[in-house]
Amino acid sequence: MTRTLAFPAATPEAAVTYFAAELGFEVDPDDLVQDLEAGRTDGYVVVETRAPEAFAHARMPGAINLPYRDMTVESTNHLDRDLVYVCYCESTVCNAATKGALKLAELGFKVKRLSGGITAWIAAGYPVEGDIEGGKAGGIRCAC
């Protein structure tokens, strides 16, 4: 038996349930940039979950900074509970977006996570704001 098939594939019905649920938790940079470029930003807010220093260095256009370490009932009181909060951090090796999404969900907010973080965003050539030089991903670090 091959390693690939050592565990049988799920039934199509189970796969539909699993992958539909997965898409409910994440958005990819391509879908998000298309919305942003088209001005379709109603219904969600992009949230940088790393430290303010990281936010100042490089951030996605229109993002707000809400470090996951600082998320409390009080610090999120001003947020609109009818919106979805799309959390991002440095990359797949940083879990600040996951921690931020978890905290927001625990506080009763609807959340998604951006796949690949700002590193994937920059690698795809999408615009960034901040003091990053030339939009190079090399200067990005976890900083959470």
mmCIF file of C-alpha atoms in Angstrom:
data_model
loop_
_atom_site.group_PDB
_atom_site.id
_atom_site.type_symbol
_atom_site.label_atom_id
_atom_site.label_comp_id
_atom_site.label_asym_id
_atom_site.label_seq_id
_atom_site.Cartn_x
_atom_site.Cartn_y
_atom_site.Cartn_z
ATOM 1 C CA MET A 1 0.000 0.000 0.000
ATOM 2 C CA THR A 2 1.195 3.526 -0.717
ATOM 3 C CA ARG A 3 1.817 6.042 2.032
ATOM 4 C CA THR A 4 -0.613 8.355 0.271
ATOM 5 C CA LEU A 5 -3.428 5.837 0.653
ATOM 6 C CA ALA A 6 -2.392 4.326 3.993
ATOM 7 C CA PHE A 7 -5.439 6.070 5.394
ATOM 8 C CA PRO A 8 -8.447 5.819 3.097
ATOM 9 C CA ALA A 9 -9.842 9.001 1.583
ATOM 10 C CA ALA A 10 -12.958 10.331 3.227
ATOM 11 C CA THR A 11 -16.310 9.879 1.579
ATOM 12 C CA PRO A 12 -17.361 12.720 -0.734
ATOM 13 C CA GLU A 13 -20.004 13.726 1.825
ATOM 14 C CA ALA A 14 -17.450 13.893 4.628
ATOM 15 C CA ALA A 15 -15.077 15.846 2.371
ATOM 16 C CA VAL A 16 -17.803 18.402 1.609
ATOM 17 C CA THR A 17 -18.450 18.896 5.326
ATOM 18 C CA TYR A 18 -14.752 19.182 6.168
ATOM 19 C CA PHE A 19 -13.702 21.532 3.371
ATOM 20 C CA ALA A 20 -16.769 23.752 3.706
ATOM 21 C CA ALA A 21 -15.984 24.128 7.402
ATOM 22 C CA GLU A 22 -12.339 24.908 6.632
ATOM 23 C CA LEU A 23 -13.355 27.721 4.284
ATOM 24 C CA GLY A 24 -15.490 29.142 7.074
ATOM 25 C CA PHE A 25 -12.311 29.651 9.106
ATOM 26 C CA GLU A 26 -9.887 31.025 6.513
ATOM 27 C CA VAL A 27 -9.612 33.413 3.590
ATOM 28 C CA ASP A 28 -6.731 33.441 1.141
ATOM 29 C CA PRO A 29 -4.777 36.545 0.108
ATOM 30 C CA ASP A 30 -6.084 36.419 -3.486
ATOM 31 C CA ASP A 31 -9.732 36.571 -2.449
ATOM 32 C CA LEU A 32 -9.050 39.316 0.082
ATOM 33 C CA VAL A 33 -7.039 41.516 -2.302
ATOM 34 C CA GLN A 34 -9.728 41.215 -4.957
ATOM 35 C CA ASP A 35 -12.300 42.453 -2.440
ATOM 36 C CA LEU A 36 -10.055 45.283 -1.260
ATOM 37 C CA GLU A 37 -9.193 46.407 -4.794
ATOM 38 C CA ALA A 38 -12.883 46.375 -5.743
ATOM 39 C CA GLY A 39 -13.782 48.363 -2.629
ATOM 40 C CA ARG A 40 -15.858 45.493 -1.256
ATOM 41 C CA THR A 41 -15.012 45.835 2.409
ATOM 42 C CA ASP A 42 -18.500 45.783 3.890
ATOM 43 C CA GLY A 43 -19.030 43.028 6.413
ATOM 44 C CA TYR A 44 -15.454 42.539 7.569
ATOM 45 C CA VAL A 45 -12.413 44.217 9.103
ATOM 46 C CA VAL A 46 -8.798 43.144 8.587
ATOM 47 C CA VAL A 47 -6.951 42.846 11.919
ATOM 48 C CA GLU A 48 -3.194 42.736 12.457
ATOM 49 C CA THR A 49 -2.758 40.681 15.629
ATOM 50 C CA ARG A 50 0.967 41.281 16.185
ATOM 51 C CA ALA A 51 2.582 44.021 18.289
ATOM 52 C CA PRO A 52 2.257 47.712 17.370
ATOM 53 C CA GLU A 53 5.896 47.759 16.211
ATOM 54 C CA ALA A 54 5.151 45.096 13.604
ATOM 55 C CA PHE A 55 2.036 46.988 12.527
ATOM 56 C CA ALA A 56 4.067 50.183 12.077
ATOM 57 C CA HIS A 57 6.672 48.311 10.034
ATOM 58 C CA ALA A 58 4.334 46.627 7.544
ATOM 59 C CA ARG A 59 0.583 46.224 7.410
ATOM 60 C CA MET A 60 -2.120 45.432 4.935
ATOM 61 C CA PRO A 61 -3.954 48.512 3.637
ATOM 62 C CA GLY A 62 -6.906 49.394 5.845
ATOM 63 C CA ALA A 63 -5.954 46.976 8.620
ATOM 64 C CA ILE A 64 -6.408 47.838 12.267
ATOM 65 C CA ASN A 65 -3.947 46.790 14.950
ATOM 66 C CA LEU A 66 -5.299 44.721 17.813
ATOM 67 C CA PRO A 67 -2.479 42.677 19.348
ATOM 68 C CA TYR A 68 -3.809 39.361 20.587
ATOM 69 C CA ARG A 69 -2.039 39.830 23.933
ATOM 70 C CA ASP A 70 -4.108 42.963 24.571
ATOM 71 C CA MET A 71 -7.532 41.601 23.612
ATOM 72 C CA THR A 72 -9.982 41.929 26.473
ATOM 73 C CA VAL A 73 -13.640 42.767 26.873
ATOM 74 C CA GLU A 74 -12.575 46.372 27.438
ATOM 75 C CA SER A 75 -10.141 46.646 24.505
ATOM 76 C CA THR A 76 -12.676 45.184 22.071
ATOM 77 C CA ASN A 77 -15.736 47.007 23.399
ATOM 78 C CA HIS A 78 -15.689 49.439 20.449
ATOM 79 C CA LEU A 79 -15.756 46.676 17.812
ATOM 80 C CA ASP A 80 -18.913 45.971 15.826
ATOM 81 C CA ARG A 81 -20.167 42.476 16.643
ATOM 82 C CA ASP A 82 -22.001 42.251 13.324
ATOM 83 C CA LEU A 83 -18.718 42.225 11.378
ATOM 84 C CA VAL A 84 -16.289 39.395 10.652
ATOM 85 C CA TYR A 85 -12.722 40.015 11.844
ATOM 86 C CA VAL A 86 -10.067 38.662 9.478
ATOM 87 C CA CYS A 87 -6.961 38.119 11.599
ATOM 88 C CA TYR A 88 -3.448 37.938 10.227
ATOM 89 C CA CYS A 89 0.078 37.785 11.533
ATOM 90 C CA GLU A 90 3.532 37.178 10.057
ATOM 91 C CA SER A 91 3.181 33.795 8.324
ATOM 92 C CA THR A 92 2.276 30.165 8.780
ATOM 93 C CA VAL A 93 5.083 29.821 11.338
ATOM 94 C CA CYS A 94 3.572 32.525 13.547
ATOM 95 C CA ASN A 95 0.393 31.771 15.451
ATOM 96 C CA ALA A 96 -0.573 35.296 16.522
ATOM 97 C CA ALA A 97 -3.487 35.251 14.053
ATOM 98 C CA THR A 98 -4.729 31.978 15.498
ATOM 99 C CA LYS A 99 -4.401 33.308 19.044
ATOM 100 C CA GLY A 100 -6.136 36.543 18.071
ATOM 101 C CA ALA A 101 -8.952 34.764 16.271
ATOM 102 C CA LEU A 102 -9.408 32.482 19.279
ATOM 103 C CA LYS A 103 -9.562 35.399 21.718
ATOM 104 C CA LEU A 104 -12.009 37.322 19.544
ATOM 105 C CA ALA A 105 -14.186 34.223 19.161
ATOM 106 C CA GLU A 106 -14.101 33.688 22.939
ATOM 107 C CA LEU A 107 -15.291 37.296 23.278
ATOM 108 C CA GLY A 108 -18.210 36.564 20.959
ATOM 109 C CA PHE A 109 -16.914 37.898 17.620
ATOM 110 C CA LYS A 110 -17.107 36.193 14.221
ATOM 111 C CA VAL A 111 -13.611 35.541 12.875
ATOM 112 C CA LYS A 112 -11.559 34.209 10.009
ATOM 113 C CA ARG A 113 -7.805 33.872 9.580
ATOM 114 C CA LEU A 114 -5.805 35.035 6.564
ATOM 115 C CA SER A 115 -3.861 32.108 5.098
ATOM 116 C CA GLY A 116 -0.110 32.696 5.045
ATOM 117 C CA GLY A 117 -0.141 36.023 6.877
ATOM 118 C CA ILE A 118 1.513 39.193 5.654
ATOM 119 C CA THR A 119 4.511 37.244 4.346
ATOM 120 C CA ALA A 120 2.298 35.433 1.817
ATOM 121 C CA TRP A 121 0.572 38.751 1.076
ATOM 122 C CA ILE A 122 3.895 40.437 0.229
ATOM 123 C CA ALA A 123 5.199 37.396 -1.660
ATOM 124 C CA ALA A 124 2.137 37.633 -3.916
ATOM 125 C CA GLY A 125 3.076 41.242 -4.678
ATOM 126 C CA TYR A 126 0.161 42.854 -2.866
ATOM 127 C CA PRO A 127 0.458 46.376 -1.439
ATOM 128 C CA VAL A 128 1.568 47.139 2.095
ATOM 129 C CA GLU A 129 1.649 50.265 4.198
ATOM 130 C CA GLY A 130 4.241 51.186 6.812
ATOM 131 C CA ASP A 131 7.950 51.834 6.933
ATOM 132 C CA ILE A 132 8.967 48.600 5.155
ATOM 133 C CA GLU A 133 11.485 49.300 2.411
ATOM 134 C CA GLY A 134 10.394 48.313 -1.069
ATOM 135 C CA GLY A 135 7.766 45.879 0.176
ATOM 136 C CA LYS A 136 10.375 43.157 0.805
ATOM 137 C CA ALA A 137 9.170 40.269 2.944
ATOM 138 C CA GLY A 138 12.663 39.720 4.380
ATOM 139 C CA GLY A 139 12.131 42.437 6.966
ATOM 140 C CA ILE A 140 8.975 40.834 8.338
ATOM 141 C CA ARG A 141 9.168 38.943 11.601
ATOM 142 C CA CYS A 142 6.743 37.470 14.059
ATOM 143 C CA ALA A 143 7.006 40.282 16.648
ATOM 144 C CA CYS A 144 4.046 39.009 18.614
#
